[in-house]
């Protein structure tokens, strides 16, 4: 009995101490002239319960709008999972996951607020959301202590200004991380709303007007193209911006000026070009968000972003978002609806962002390719009819006269072309040994096929070149070989692709210098020749050509009626059903026009359709360097 009385006495003393501390903290609050009168009165009286009641009432309309926007999501801060991996932060994440079942999170926030050490932006993020959405989950003393601790923080404490670029072209060094975006864009919004009655609110409001614009500008090119490094986890980059849109809508504040919202609309259209029914094509297939069920899918984040920007986006974007929300089911075609949709070119390339996106339609069964050359190993991803097939590193290995050659300098995009029929990108890199390595990526926007070409040119025509290239196939595909020809069938659950190794003889009986084989989860392509190699791969997935036979052959290329060697140029004809292609690549510039299949050209690259009558219908023409 005495022990019980002692415990009750201790609890009473702790409660009194918290009440005294809360009363003292309330007395230090500095309200602006138009601050909430009930909160002012409660603070001057040192009444924590009255202050909590006044605070809940002052935020009631905002709280209702927040719940309408974010629904039953317990904590939207948990969407940014990567921020909670640091020491100590995992406890906050666990508290958000178990919120509603126990008071662990509330106690954690109160303990951090009471500690004399500086608080982190992550604490501010979680504390603001908890107080705005669940203020009645706190005791009055806890709410007052956390509120007063937050009111003592100024915007300058978090270094809210992005460092300037060192020089043009060095944007990758100052790319904002998810933590930067949360700190500089989202936290100011939450603090300006939470502290609307305080004098310190003005500095947070100013920061909320500049932070999102600065982060968006540092993340994207002027046309809205997201930097390749950020696009590799586009969902995590998008999450804080979606939350900012939500907070702004709930508090009825403008989140950006006219220039910022225009940039955001361009970014949304770029993200739409990356989205398929399986997520962002620029990300790994079925990306694992640490196994957390509290994190929405990338598709859900994109849909939410479109919904929160709905009044400004084009009809085609909202229609596409609705189709994704419908489980990726494409609506029946309507000529009337199609006329209303803008004829926007969905393919885009950015030197600054070191990426290119090639896409045919804004439909769930679209063909999409993304290429990222911002790192030593390029990333190439292909989604055929809405299903990802290739994804990951586009590796290569070059040996010249027995010596391994490494790239010198960065990859650069030397040519970009897009029209109604195809989208095309040319990438180039050199080596310290003088080798020139060029890569082509072409996507047909109407016929459901793609061409990937590697060409390596040695400085000396007598150098022996051994080349190997590897493409990563996503899980869920089986590879079938053809007993007669060398093409491979890549069979997935809902899409079938044919890989045609054009540089090899199509007849398996014939000897050939090179190979195209399946090894593990990679398509491995090899070629060898003196002076240089040209390695074109045609990938076809048109449903109407699935059962058609494929044949191809090397063509004779002439200059002044004299055949040129493979060291100088290479030409190929490919036929799959009714589709016929001419692929020509010049490794060394000639003095006169060259002829291939009756077509005379001075261009370095020619990709063409061949009609049934033999007429050459160019798709891509790349001029030779001067």
Coordinates of C-alpha atoms in Angstrom, one line a residue:
X1 CA 0.0 0.0 0.0
X2 CA 2.9 2.4 0.8
X3 CA 4.5 1.5 -2.5
X4 CA 1.4 2.3 -4.4
X5 CA 1.1 5.7 -2.6
X6 CA 4.8 6.5 -3.5
X7 CA 4.2 5.8 -7.2
X8 CA 1.1 7.9 -7.3
X9 CA 3.1 10.7 -5.6
X10 CA 5.9 10.4 -8.2
X11 CA 3.4 10.5 -11.1
X12 CA 1.8 13.6 -9.6
X13 CA 5.1 15.3 -9.2
X14 CA 6.1 14.6 -12.8
X15 CA 2.7 15.9 -14.0
X16 CA 3.1 19.1 -12.0
X17 CA 6.6 19.6 -13.3
X18 CA 5.4 19.2 -16.9
X19 CA 2.5 21.6 -16.2
X20 CA 5.0 24.1 -14.7
X21 CA 7.3 23.7 -17.7
X22 CA 4.4 24.1 -20.1
X23 CA 3.2 27.3 -18.4
X24 CA 6.7 28.8 -18.5
X25 CA 7.0 27.9 -22.2
X26 CA 3.7 29.5 -23.1
X27 CA 4.7 32.7 -21.5
X28 CA 7.7 32.9 -23.9
X29 CA 5.6 32.7 -27.0
X30 CA 5.6 35.7 -29.3
X31 CA 2.3 36.2 -31.1
X32 CA 1.9 38.6 -34.0
X33 CA -0.8 41.3 -34.0
X34 CA -3.4 39.2 -35.8
X35 CA -2.7 36.0 -34.0
X36 CA -5.5 33.8 -32.7
X37 CA -7.0 35.5 -29.7
X38 CA -8.0 32.3 -27.8
X39 CA -4.4 31.0 -28.1
X40 CA -3.1 34.4 -26.9
X41 CA -5.3 34.3 -23.9
X42 CA -4.5 30.8 -23.0
X43 CA -0.7 31.5 -23.4
X44 CA -0.8 34.6 -21.2
X45 CA -2.7 32.6 -18.5
X46 CA -0.3 29.7 -18.8
X47 CA -3.2 27.3 -19.3
X48 CA -2.0 24.3 -21.4
X49 CA -5.4 22.7 -21.7
X50 CA -7.0 25.9 -23.0
X51 CA -4.1 26.4 -25.4
X52 CA -4.6 22.9 -26.8
X53 CA -8.3 23.5 -27.3
X54 CA -7.7 26.8 -29.0
X55 CA -5.0 25.3 -31.2
X56 CA -7.3 22.4 -32.3
X57 CA -10.1 24.8 -33.1
X58 CA -7.8 27.2 -35.1
X59 CA -6.6 24.3 -37.3
X60 CA -9.9 22.4 -37.6
X61 CA -10.7 23.5 -41.2
X62 CA -7.2 22.8 -42.4
X63 CA -7.3 19.4 -40.7
X64 CA -10.5 18.4 -42.5
X65 CA -9.0 19.4 -45.8
X66 CA -5.9 17.4 -45.1
X67 CA -7.9 14.3 -44.4
X68 CA -9.9 14.8 -47.6
X69 CA -6.6 15.1 -49.6
X70 CA -4.6 12.3 -48.0
X71 CA -7.4 10.1 -47.0
X72 CA -6.7 7.4 -44.3
X73 CA -2.9 7.5 -44.8
X74 CA -1.7 7.6 -41.2
X75 CA 1.5 9.6 -41.9
X76 CA 2.5 10.8 -45.3
X77 CA 5.9 11.7 -44.0
X78 CA 6.6 7.9 -44.0
X79 CA 6.5 8.0 -47.8
X80 CA 10.1 9.2 -47.8
X81 CA 11.6 6.0 -46.4
X82 CA 15.2 6.8 -47.3
X83 CA 15.2 9.7 -44.8
X84 CA 14.6 7.3 -41.9
X85 CA 17.6 5.1 -42.4
X86 CA 19.9 7.2 -40.2
X87 CA 20.7 6.4 -36.6
X88 CA 17.8 7.3 -34.3
X89 CA 15.4 8.0 -37.2
X90 CA 14.3 4.4 -37.5
X91 CA 12.5 4.9 -34.2
X92 CA 10.4 7.7 -35.6
X93 CA 9.5 5.5 -38.6
X94 CA 8.5 2.7 -36.3
X95 CA 6.4 5.1 -34.3
X96 CA 4.6 6.3 -37.4
X97 CA 3.9 2.7 -38.4
X98 CA 2.4 1.8 -35.0
X99 CA 0.6 5.1 -34.5
X100 CA -3.0 4.6 -33.3
X101 CA -2.1 1.4 -31.5
X102 CA 0.2 3.0 -28.9
X103 CA 1.6 6.3 -27.8
X104 CA 5.2 5.5 -28.8
X105 CA 5.5 8.3 -31.4
X106 CA 3.9 11.0 -29.2
X107 CA 6.3 10.1 -26.4
X108 CA 9.3 10.1 -28.8
X109 CA 8.4 13.6 -30.1
X110 CA 7.9 14.9 -26.6
X111 CA 11.2 13.5 -25.4
X112 CA 13.1 15.1 -28.4
X113 CA 11.4 18.4 -27.8
X114 CA 12.4 18.4 -24.2
X115 CA 16.0 17.6 -24.9
X116 CA 18.5 20.5 -25.0
X117 CA 20.1 19.2 -28.3
X118 CA 19.3 20.8 -31.7
X119 CA 16.4 19.1 -33.5
X120 CA 16.6 17.7 -37.0
X121 CA 14.4 18.6 -40.0
X122 CA 13.0 15.1 -39.8
X123 CA 11.7 15.7 -36.3
X124 CA 10.1 18.9 -37.5
X125 CA 8.5 17.1 -40.4
X126 CA 6.9 14.4 -38.3
X127 CA 6.0 16.7 -35.4
X128 CA 4.3 19.2 -37.6
X129 CA 2.2 16.5 -39.4
X130 CA 1.3 14.9 -36.1
X131 CA 0.2 18.2 -34.5
X132 CA -1.8 19.3 -37.6
X133 CA -3.5 16.0 -38.2
X134 CA -3.7 14.4 -34.7
X135 CA -3.6 17.2 -32.1
X136 CA -6.0 15.5 -29.7
X137 CA -3.5 12.5 -29.5
X138 CA -1.2 14.6 -27.4
X139 CA -1.6 15.5 -23.7
X140 CA -2.0 19.3 -23.3
X141 CA 1.5 19.5 -21.8
X142 CA 3.1 17.5 -24.6
X143 CA 1.4 19.6 -27.3
X144 CA 2.5 22.8 -25.6
X145 CA 6.1 21.6 -25.2
X146 CA 6.4 20.6 -28.8
X147 CA 4.7 23.7 -30.1
X148 CA 6.9 26.0 -28.1
X149 CA 10.0 24.1 -29.2
X150 CA 9.0 24.5 -32.9
X151 CA 8.2 28.1 -32.4
X152 CA 11.8 28.7 -31.3
X153 CA 13.2 27.5 -34.6
X154 CA 13.9 29.9 -37.3
X155 CA 14.1 29.2 -41.0
X156 CA 17.8 30.1 -41.1
X157 CA 18.5 27.2 -38.7
X158 CA 18.1 24.7 -41.5
X159 CA 20.2 26.4 -44.1
X160 CA 17.3 26.6 -46.5
X161 CA 19.2 28.0 -49.5
X162 CA 20.5 25.6 -52.1
X163 CA 24.2 26.2 -52.9
X164 CA 24.8 27.8 -56.3
X165 CA 26.1 25.7 -59.1
X166 CA 29.9 25.9 -59.4
X167 CA 29.6 26.5 -63.1
X168 CA 27.3 25.6 -65.9
X169 CA 27.3 21.9 -66.5
X170 CA 28.1 21.0 -62.9
X171 CA 24.5 20.6 -61.9
X172 CA 25.0 17.0 -60.8
X173 CA 27.2 18.2 -57.9
X174 CA 24.3 20.3 -56.4
X175 CA 21.4 18.0 -57.1
X176 CA 19.0 18.1 -54.1
X177 CA 18.5 14.9 -52.2
X178 CA 15.1 13.9 -50.8
X179 CA 16.2 15.2 -47.5
X180 CA 17.1 18.6 -49.1
X181 CA 13.7 18.8 -50.7
X182 CA 11.9 18.0 -47.4
X183 CA 14.0 20.5 -45.5
X184 CA 13.9 23.3 -48.1
X185 CA 10.5 22.9 -49.6
X186 CA 8.2 20.9 -47.3
X187 CA 9.2 21.8 -43.8
X188 CA 8.6 25.6 -44.4
X189 CA 5.1 24.9 -45.6
X190 CA 4.2 22.9 -42.5
X191 CA 5.9 25.4 -40.1
X192 CA 4.2 28.4 -41.7
X193 CA 0.8 26.7 -41.2
X194 CA 1.5 25.4 -37.7
X195 CA 2.9 28.7 -36.5
X196 CA 0.4 31.0 -38.2
X197 CA -0.2 32.9 -35.0
X198 CA 3.5 33.4 -34.2
X199 CA 5.8 36.2 -35.2
X200 CA 8.4 33.7 -36.5
X201 CA 5.8 32.5 -39.1
X202 CA 6.8 35.2 -41.5
X203 CA 10.3 33.8 -42.1
X204 CA 8.8 30.3 -42.7
X205 CA 6.3 31.7 -45.1
X206 CA 9.0 33.4 -47.1
X207 CA 11.0 30.1 -47.2
X208 CA 7.9 28.3 -48.3
X209 CA 7.5 30.6 -51.3
X210 CA 11.1 30.1 -52.5
X211 CA 12.0 26.5 -51.4
X212 CA 9.9 24.5 -53.8
X213 CA 11.0 26.6 -56.7
X214 CA 14.6 26.3 -55.8
X215 CA 14.4 22.5 -55.4
X216 CA 12.4 22.1 -58.7
X217 CA 14.9 24.2 -60.6
X218 CA 17.9 22.3 -59.2
X219 CA 16.3 18.9 -60.1
X220 CA 15.1 19.5 -63.6
X221 CA 16.1 21.0 -67.0
X222 CA 14.2 24.0 -68.3
X223 CA 11.9 21.7 -70.3
X224 CA 11.0 19.8 -67.1
X225 CA 13.3 16.8 -67.7
X226 CA 14.2 15.2 -64.4
X227 CA 17.9 14.6 -63.9
X228 CA 18.9 11.0 -64.7
X229 CA 20.3 10.4 -61.2
X230 CA 17.0 11.4 -59.6
X231 CA 14.9 9.6 -62.2
X232 CA 16.4 6.3 -61.0
X233 CA 14.2 6.6 -58.0
X234 CA 11.6 9.0 -59.3
X235 CA 9.0 8.0 -56.8
X236 CA 11.1 9.0 -53.8
X237 CA 11.9 12.4 -55.5
X238 CA 8.2 12.9 -56.3
X239 CA 6.9 12.1 -52.8
X240 CA 7.8 15.4 -51.0
X241 CA 6.5 17.5 -53.9
X242 CA 3.2 15.7 -53.7
X243 CA 3.0 16.4 -50.0
X244 CA 3.8 20.1 -50.7
X245 CA 1.0 20.2 -53.1
X246 CA -1.3 18.6 -50.5
X247 CA -0.2 21.0 -47.7
X248 CA -0.6 24.0 -50.0
X249 CA -4.1 22.9 -51.0
X250 CA -5.1 22.2 -47.4
X251 CA -3.9 25.6 -46.2
X252 CA -5.1 27.4 -49.4
X253 CA -1.6 28.8 -50.0
X254 CA 0.2 29.2 -53.3
X255 CA 3.1 26.8 -53.4
X256 CA 4.8 28.6 -56.3
X257 CA 4.6 31.5 -58.7
X258 CA 3.5 31.3 -62.3
X259 CA 7.0 30.4 -63.5
X260 CA 7.3 27.6 -60.9
X261 CA 3.9 26.1 -61.7
X262 CA 4.7 26.2 -65.4
X263 CA 8.0 24.3 -64.7
X264 CA 6.1 21.8 -62.6
X265 CA 3.6 21.1 -65.4
X266 CA 6.5 20.4 -67.7
X267 CA 8.0 18.1 -65.1
X268 CA 4.6 16.3 -64.7
X269 CA 4.5 15.7 -68.5
X270 CA 8.1 14.3 -68.4
X271 CA 7.2 12.0 -65.5
X272 CA 4.1 10.9 -67.5
X273 CA 6.4 9.8 -70.3
X274 CA 8.3 7.6 -67.8
X275 CA 5.2 6.0 -66.2
X276 CA 3.8 2.7 -67.3
X277 CA 1.3 0.4 -65.6
X278 CA 4.3 -1.1 -63.8
X279 CA 5.8 2.1 -62.5
X280 CA 8.5 4.5 -63.7
X281 CA 10.4 2.9 -66.5
X282 CA 13.6 4.7 -65.4
X283 CA 13.5 2.8 -62.1
X284 CA 14.3 -0.8 -61.4
X285 CA 11.3 -3.1 -62.1
X286 CA 9.2 -3.8 -59.0
X287 CA 11.4 -1.5 -56.9
X288 CA 11.3 -2.6 -53.3
X289 CA 10.5 0.2 -50.8
X290 CA 12.1 -1.6 -48.0
X291 CA 9.1 -3.8 -47.8
X292 CA 7.0 -1.0 -46.2
X293 CA 3.3 -1.1 -46.7
X294 CA 3.0 2.5 -45.6
X295 CA 4.7 3.7 -48.8
X296 CA 2.4 4.1 -51.9
X297 CA 3.5 2.8 -55.2
X298 CA 5.2 5.1 -57.7
X299 CA 2.0 5.0 -59.8
X300 CA -0.1 6.1 -56.9
X301 CA 2.3 9.0 -56.2
X302 CA 2.1 10.1 -59.8
X303 CA -1.7 9.9 -59.8
X304 CA -1.9 11.9 -56.6
X305 CA 0.4 14.5 -58.2
X306 CA -1.8 14.8 -61.2
X307 CA -5.0 15.0 -59.1
X308 CA -3.5 17.8 -56.9
X309 CA -2.5 19.8 -60.1
X310 CA -5.7 18.9 -61.9
X311 CA -7.0 22.3 -62.8
X312 CA -3.8 23.2 -64.7
X313 CA -2.9 19.9 -66.5
X314 CA -4.0 18.9 -70.0
X315 CA -6.9 16.5 -70.6
X316 CA -4.6 13.8 -71.9
X317 CA -2.6 13.7 -68.7
X318 CA -5.7 13.4 -66.4
X319 CA -7.1 10.7 -68.7
X320 CA -3.9 8.7 -68.5
X321 CA -3.8 9.1 -64.7
X322 CA -7.4 7.8 -64.6
X323 CA -6.4 4.8 -66.7
X324 CA -3.6 4.0 -64.4
X325 CA -5.9 4.4 -61.4
X326 CA -8.2 1.9 -63.1
X327 CA -5.6 -0.8 -62.9
X328 CA -3.9 0.0 -66.2
X329 CA -7.0 -0.9 -68.2
X330 CA -7.1 1.0 -71.5
X331 CA -10.5 2.5 -72.4
X332 CA -11.9 1.7 -75.9
X333 CA -10.7 4.1 -78.6
X334 CA -12.9 7.0 -79.3
X335 CA -12.2 9.2 -82.3
X336 CA -14.0 12.1 -80.6
X337 CA -11.8 11.8 -77.5
X338 CA -8.6 11.5 -79.5
X339 CA -9.3 14.8 -81.3
X340 CA -9.6 16.5 -77.9
X341 CA -6.2 15.3 -76.7
X342 CA -3.2 17.5 -77.5
X343 CA -0.7 16.2 -80.1
X344 CA 2.2 16.4 -77.7
X345 CA 5.6 14.9 -78.5
X346 CA 6.3 12.6 -75.6
X347 CA 9.9 11.9 -76.5
X348 CA 12.5 14.2 -75.1
X349 CA 16.3 14.5 -74.6
X350 CA 18.3 16.6 -72.2
X351 CA 22.1 17.1 -72.2
X352 CA 21.9 18.6 -68.8
X353 CA 19.9 15.7 -67.3
X354 CA 22.0 13.1 -69.3
X355 CA 18.9 11.2 -70.3
X356 CA 16.5 10.6 -73.2
X357 CA 13.0 9.2 -73.1
X358 CA 11.5 7.7 -76.3
X359 CA 7.7 7.0 -76.2
X360 CA 4.9 6.5 -78.7
X361 CA 1.6 7.2 -76.9
X362 CA 0.3 8.3 -73.5
X363 CA -1.5 5.0 -73.1
X364 CA -1.1 2.2 -70.6
X365 CA 0.1 -0.1 -73.4
X366 CA 2.7 2.3 -74.7
X367 CA 6.2 1.5 -75.9
X368 CA 8.8 3.3 -73.8
X369 CA 12.6 3.4 -73.8
X370 CA 14.8 5.4 -71.4
X371 CA 18.5 5.9 -71.8
X372 CA 20.7 7.3 -69.0
X373 CA 24.4 8.1 -69.8
X374 CA 25.2 10.1 -66.7
X375 CA 27.4 7.3 -65.2
X376 CA 30.2 5.1 -66.4
X377 CA 27.8 2.3 -67.3
X378 CA 24.8 3.4 -69.3
X379 CA 21.3 2.5 -68.2
X380 CA 18.8 1.3 -70.9
X381 CA 15.3 0.3 -70.2
X382 CA 12.6 -0.9 -72.5
X383 CA 8.9 -1.3 -71.9
X384 CA 7.0 -3.0 -74.7
X385 CA 3.2 -2.7 -74.9
X386 CA 3.3 -1.5 -71.3
X387 CA 5.4 -4.3 -69.9
X388 CA 9.0 -3.8 -69.0
X389 CA 11.4 -6.2 -70.8
X390 CA 14.9 -4.7 -70.5
X391 CA 16.1 -2.8 -67.5
X392 CA 19.6 -2.1 -66.1
X393 CA 23.1 -1.5 -67.2
X394 CA 24.0 -1.5 -70.9
X395 CA 27.5 -2.8 -70.5
X396 CA 30.3 -3.1 -73.0
X397 CA 33.8 -4.5 -73.2
X398 CA 36.3 -3.5 -75.9
X399 CA 39.7 -5.2 -76.7
X400 CA 42.0 -3.7 -79.3
X401 CA 44.9 -5.9 -80.4
X402 CA 44.6 -7.8 -77.1
X403 CA 44.5 -4.6 -74.9
X404 CA 41.5 -3.7 -72.9
X405 CA 40.2 -0.2 -73.9
X406 CA 38.5 2.1 -71.4
X407 CA 36.4 5.1 -72.2
X408 CA 38.1 8.5 -71.9
X409 CA 35.7 11.2 -70.6
X410 CA 32.0 11.1 -70.4
X411 CA 29.4 9.9 -72.8
X412 CA 27.7 12.7 -74.7
X413 CA 24.6 12.8 -76.9
X414 CA 25.8 13.9 -80.3
X415 CA 22.5 13.6 -82.2
X416 CA 18.8 13.6 -81.2
X417 CA 15.8 13.3 -83.5
X418 CA 12.1 12.8 -83.0
X419 CA 9.1 13.0 -85.3
X420 CA 5.8 11.2 -85.8
X421 CA 7.5 7.9 -86.9
X422 CA 10.6 7.4 -84.8
X423 CA 12.6 8.8 -81.9
X424 CA 16.4 8.5 -82.1
X425 CA 19.4 9.2 -80.0
X426 CA 23.1 8.9 -80.8
X427 CA 25.6 8.6 -77.9
X428 CA 29.4 8.8 -78.3
X429 CA 32.5 8.1 -76.2
X430 CA 36.1 7.9 -77.0
X431 CA 39.1 6.1 -75.5
X432 CA 42.7 7.0 -74.6
X433 CA 43.7 4.6 -77.4
X434 CA 41.9 6.7 -80.1
X435 CA 38.9 4.4 -80.5
X436 CA 35.5 5.9 -81.2
X437 CA 32.5 4.1 -79.7
X438 CA 29.0 5.2 -80.9
X439 CA 25.7 3.9 -79.7
X440 CA 22.3 4.3 -81.4
X441 CA 18.9 3.9 -79.8
X442 CA 15.9 4.2 -82.1
X443 CA 12.2 3.5 -81.2
X444 CA 9.5 3.2 -83.8
X445 CA 6.5 5.2 -82.7
X446 CA 4.1 3.3 -84.9
X447 CA 5.4 -0.2 -85.7
X448 CA 6.5 -1.6 -82.3
X449 CA 10.2 -2.2 -82.9
X450 CA 13.5 -0.8 -81.8
X451 CA 17.0 -0.7 -83.1
X452 CA 20.1 -0.7 -80.8
X453 CA 23.4 -0.3 -82.6
X454 CA 27.0 -0.3 -81.3
X455 CA 29.8 0.7 -83.6
X456 CA 33.5 0.9 -82.7
X457 CA 36.1 2.5 -85.0
X458 CA 39.8 2.0 -84.5
X459 CA 42.3 4.8 -85.5
X460 CA 44.2 2.2 -87.6
X461 CA 42.3 0.0 -90.0
X462 CA 44.6 -2.9 -89.1
X463 CA 43.7 -3.1 -85.4
X464 CA 41.8 -6.2 -84.3
X465 CA 38.6 -5.2 -82.4
X466 CA 36.9 -7.6 -80.1
X467 CA 33.6 -6.2 -78.8
X468 CA 31.1 -7.4 -76.3
X469 CA 27.8 -5.8 -75.2
X470 CA 25.3 -6.9 -72.5
X471 CA 21.7 -6.0 -72.0
X472 CA 19.8 -6.9 -68.8
X473 CA 16.4 -8.6 -69.2
X474 CA 13.9 -8.3 -66.3
X475 CA 12.6 -11.2 -64.4
X476 CA 9.7 -13.2 -65.8
X477 CA 11.0 -13.8 -69.3
X478 CA 12.0 -17.1 -70.9
X479 CA 14.4 -17.2 -73.9
X480 CA 13.7 -19.5 -76.8
X481 CA 16.2 -20.2 -79.6
X482 CA 15.4 -20.8 -83.2
X483 CA 16.7 -24.1 -84.7
X484 CA 17.1 -22.6 -88.1
X485 CA 17.9 -18.9 -87.7
X486 CA 19.9 -17.0 -85.0
X487 CA 17.0 -14.8 -83.7
X488 CA 15.9 -15.2 -80.1
X489 CA 12.3 -15.1 -78.8
X490 CA 12.0 -13.4 -75.4
X491 CA 8.7 -14.7 -74.0
X492 CA 7.0 -12.9 -71.1
X493 CA 3.7 -13.3 -69.4
X494 CA 1.9 -10.8 -71.6
X495 CA 4.4 -9.8 -74.3
X496 CA 6.7 -11.5 -76.7
X497 CA 9.8 -9.9 -78.2
X498 CA 12.1 -11.1 -81.0
X499 CA 15.8 -10.2 -80.8
X500 CA 17.4 -10.2 -84.3
X501 CA 21.3 -10.1 -84.3
X502 CA 21.6 -8.4 -87.6
X503 CA 25.5 -8.5 -87.7
X504 CA 25.5 -12.3 -87.7
X505 CA 24.5 -14.6 -90.6
X506 CA 20.9 -15.5 -90.1
X507 CA 21.5 -19.2 -90.9
X508 CA 22.7 -21.1 -87.9
X509 CA 24.5 -23.6 -90.2
X510 CA 26.9 -20.9 -91.5
X511 CA 30.0 -20.0 -89.6
X512 CA 30.1 -16.4 -88.2
X513 CA 32.5 -14.2 -86.3
X514 CA 30.5 -13.3 -83.3
X515 CA 27.5 -14.5 -81.3
X516 CA 24.3 -13.5 -79.6
X517 CA 23.5 -15.7 -76.6
X518 CA 21.5 -15.7 -73.5
X519 CA 23.6 -15.9 -70.3
X520 CA 22.0 -15.8 -66.9
X521 CA 19.7 -12.7 -67.1
X522 CA 21.6 -10.9 -69.8
X523 CA 21.6 -10.9 -73.6
X524 CA 25.3 -11.1 -74.6
X525 CA 26.3 -9.8 -78.0
X526 CA 29.9 -10.3 -79.4
X527 CA 31.6 -9.3 -82.6
X528 CA 35.2 -9.1 -83.9
X529 CA 36.8 -7.6 -86.9
X530 CA 39.8 -5.6 -88.0
X531 CA 39.5 -1.8 -88.0
X532 CA 36.1 -1.7 -86.4
X533 CA 32.8 -3.4 -85.8
X534 CA 29.1 -2.6 -86.3
X535 CA 26.7 -4.5 -84.1
X536 CA 23.0 -3.7 -84.9
X537 CA 20.3 -5.4 -82.9
X538 CA 16.6 -5.2 -84.0
X539 CA 14.0 -5.9 -81.3
X540 CA 10.5 -6.5 -82.6
X541 CA 7.3 -7.0 -80.5
X542 CA 4.4 -6.2 -83.0
X543 CA 1.6 -8.7 -82.2
X544 CA 0.9 -9.1 -85.9
X545 CA 4.5 -10.2 -86.7
X546 CA 4.8 -12.6 -83.8
X547 CA 4.4 -15.7 -86.0
X548 CA 6.2 -14.2 -89.0
X549 CA 9.6 -15.5 -90.1
X550 CA 12.6 -13.3 -90.0
X551 CA 15.5 -13.1 -92.4
X552 CA 18.4 -10.7 -92.8
X553 CA 21.6 -10.3 -94.7
X554 CA 24.7 -8.1 -95.0
X555 CA 24.5 -5.8 -98.0
X556 CA 27.3 -4.7 -100.4
X557 CA 28.3 -1.1 -99.9
X558 CA 30.1 0.5 -102.8
X559 CA 31.9 3.8 -103.4
X560 CA 32.6 4.8 -107.0
X561 CA 31.3 1.4 -108.0
X562 CA 34.0 -0.3 -105.9
X563 CA 32.9 -2.4 -102.9
X564 CA 34.1 -1.0 -99.5
X565 CA 35.2 -3.2 -96.6
X566 CA 33.6 -3.7 -93.3
X567 CA 36.3 -1.5 -91.9
X568 CA 34.8 1.4 -93.8
X569 CA 31.0 0.8 -93.7
X570 CA 28.4 -1.8 -93.1
X571 CA 24.9 -2.2 -94.5
X572 CA 22.1 -4.7 -93.6
X573 CA 18.6 -5.6 -94.7
X574 CA 16.2 -7.0 -92.2
X575 CA 12.8 -8.5 -93.0
X576 CA 10.2 -9.6 -90.5
X577 CA 6.9 -10.3 -92.1
X578 CA 5.9 -7.1 -94.0
X579 CA 8.4 -5.0 -92.2
X580 CA 11.6 -4.4 -94.1
X581 CA 14.5 -2.2 -92.9
X582 CA 17.7 -0.9 -94.3
X583 CA 20.4 -0.2 -91.7
X584 CA 23.6 1.6 -92.9
X585 CA 26.5 2.8 -90.8
X586 CA 29.7 4.4 -92.1
X587 CA 32.8 3.9 -89.9
X588 CA 35.1 5.9 -92.1
X589 CA 34.1 8.8 -94.2
X590 CA 34.5 8.3 -98.0
X591 CA 35.5 10.7 -100.6
X592 CA 32.4 10.1 -102.8
X593 CA 28.8 9.1 -102.3
X594 CA 28.3 5.5 -101.2
X595 CA 25.6 3.2 -102.5
X596 CA 23.7 0.5 -100.6
X597 CA 20.7 -1.3 -101.9
X598 CA 20.6 1.2 -104.7
X599 CA 20.4 4.2 -102.3
X600 CA 23.2 6.8 -102.7
X601 CA 24.2 8.7 -99.6
X602 CA 27.0 10.8 -98.0
X603 CA 25.4 10.3 -94.5
X604 CA 27.2 8.5 -91.7
X605 CA 24.0 6.7 -90.6
X606 CA 20.9 5.7 -92.6
X607 CA 17.9 3.9 -91.0
X608 CA 15.1 3.4 -93.5
X609 CA 12.0 1.5 -94.3
X610 CA 12.0 -0.5 -97.5
X611 CA 8.6 -0.6 -99.3
X612 CA 7.3 -3.7 -101.1
X613 CA 8.3 -2.0 -104.4
X614 CA 11.9 -1.5 -103.1
X615 CA 11.6 2.2 -102.5
X616 CA 13.9 3.5 -99.6
X617 CA 11.9 5.5 -97.1
X618 CA 14.4 7.1 -94.7
X619 CA 13.5 7.2 -91.0
X620 CA 16.8 8.6 -89.6
X621 CA 19.6 10.3 -91.5
X622 CA 22.8 11.4 -89.6
X623 CA 25.3 13.5 -91.4
X624 CA 29.0 12.7 -91.4
X625 CA 31.4 14.9 -89.3
X626 CA 33.1 17.5 -91.3

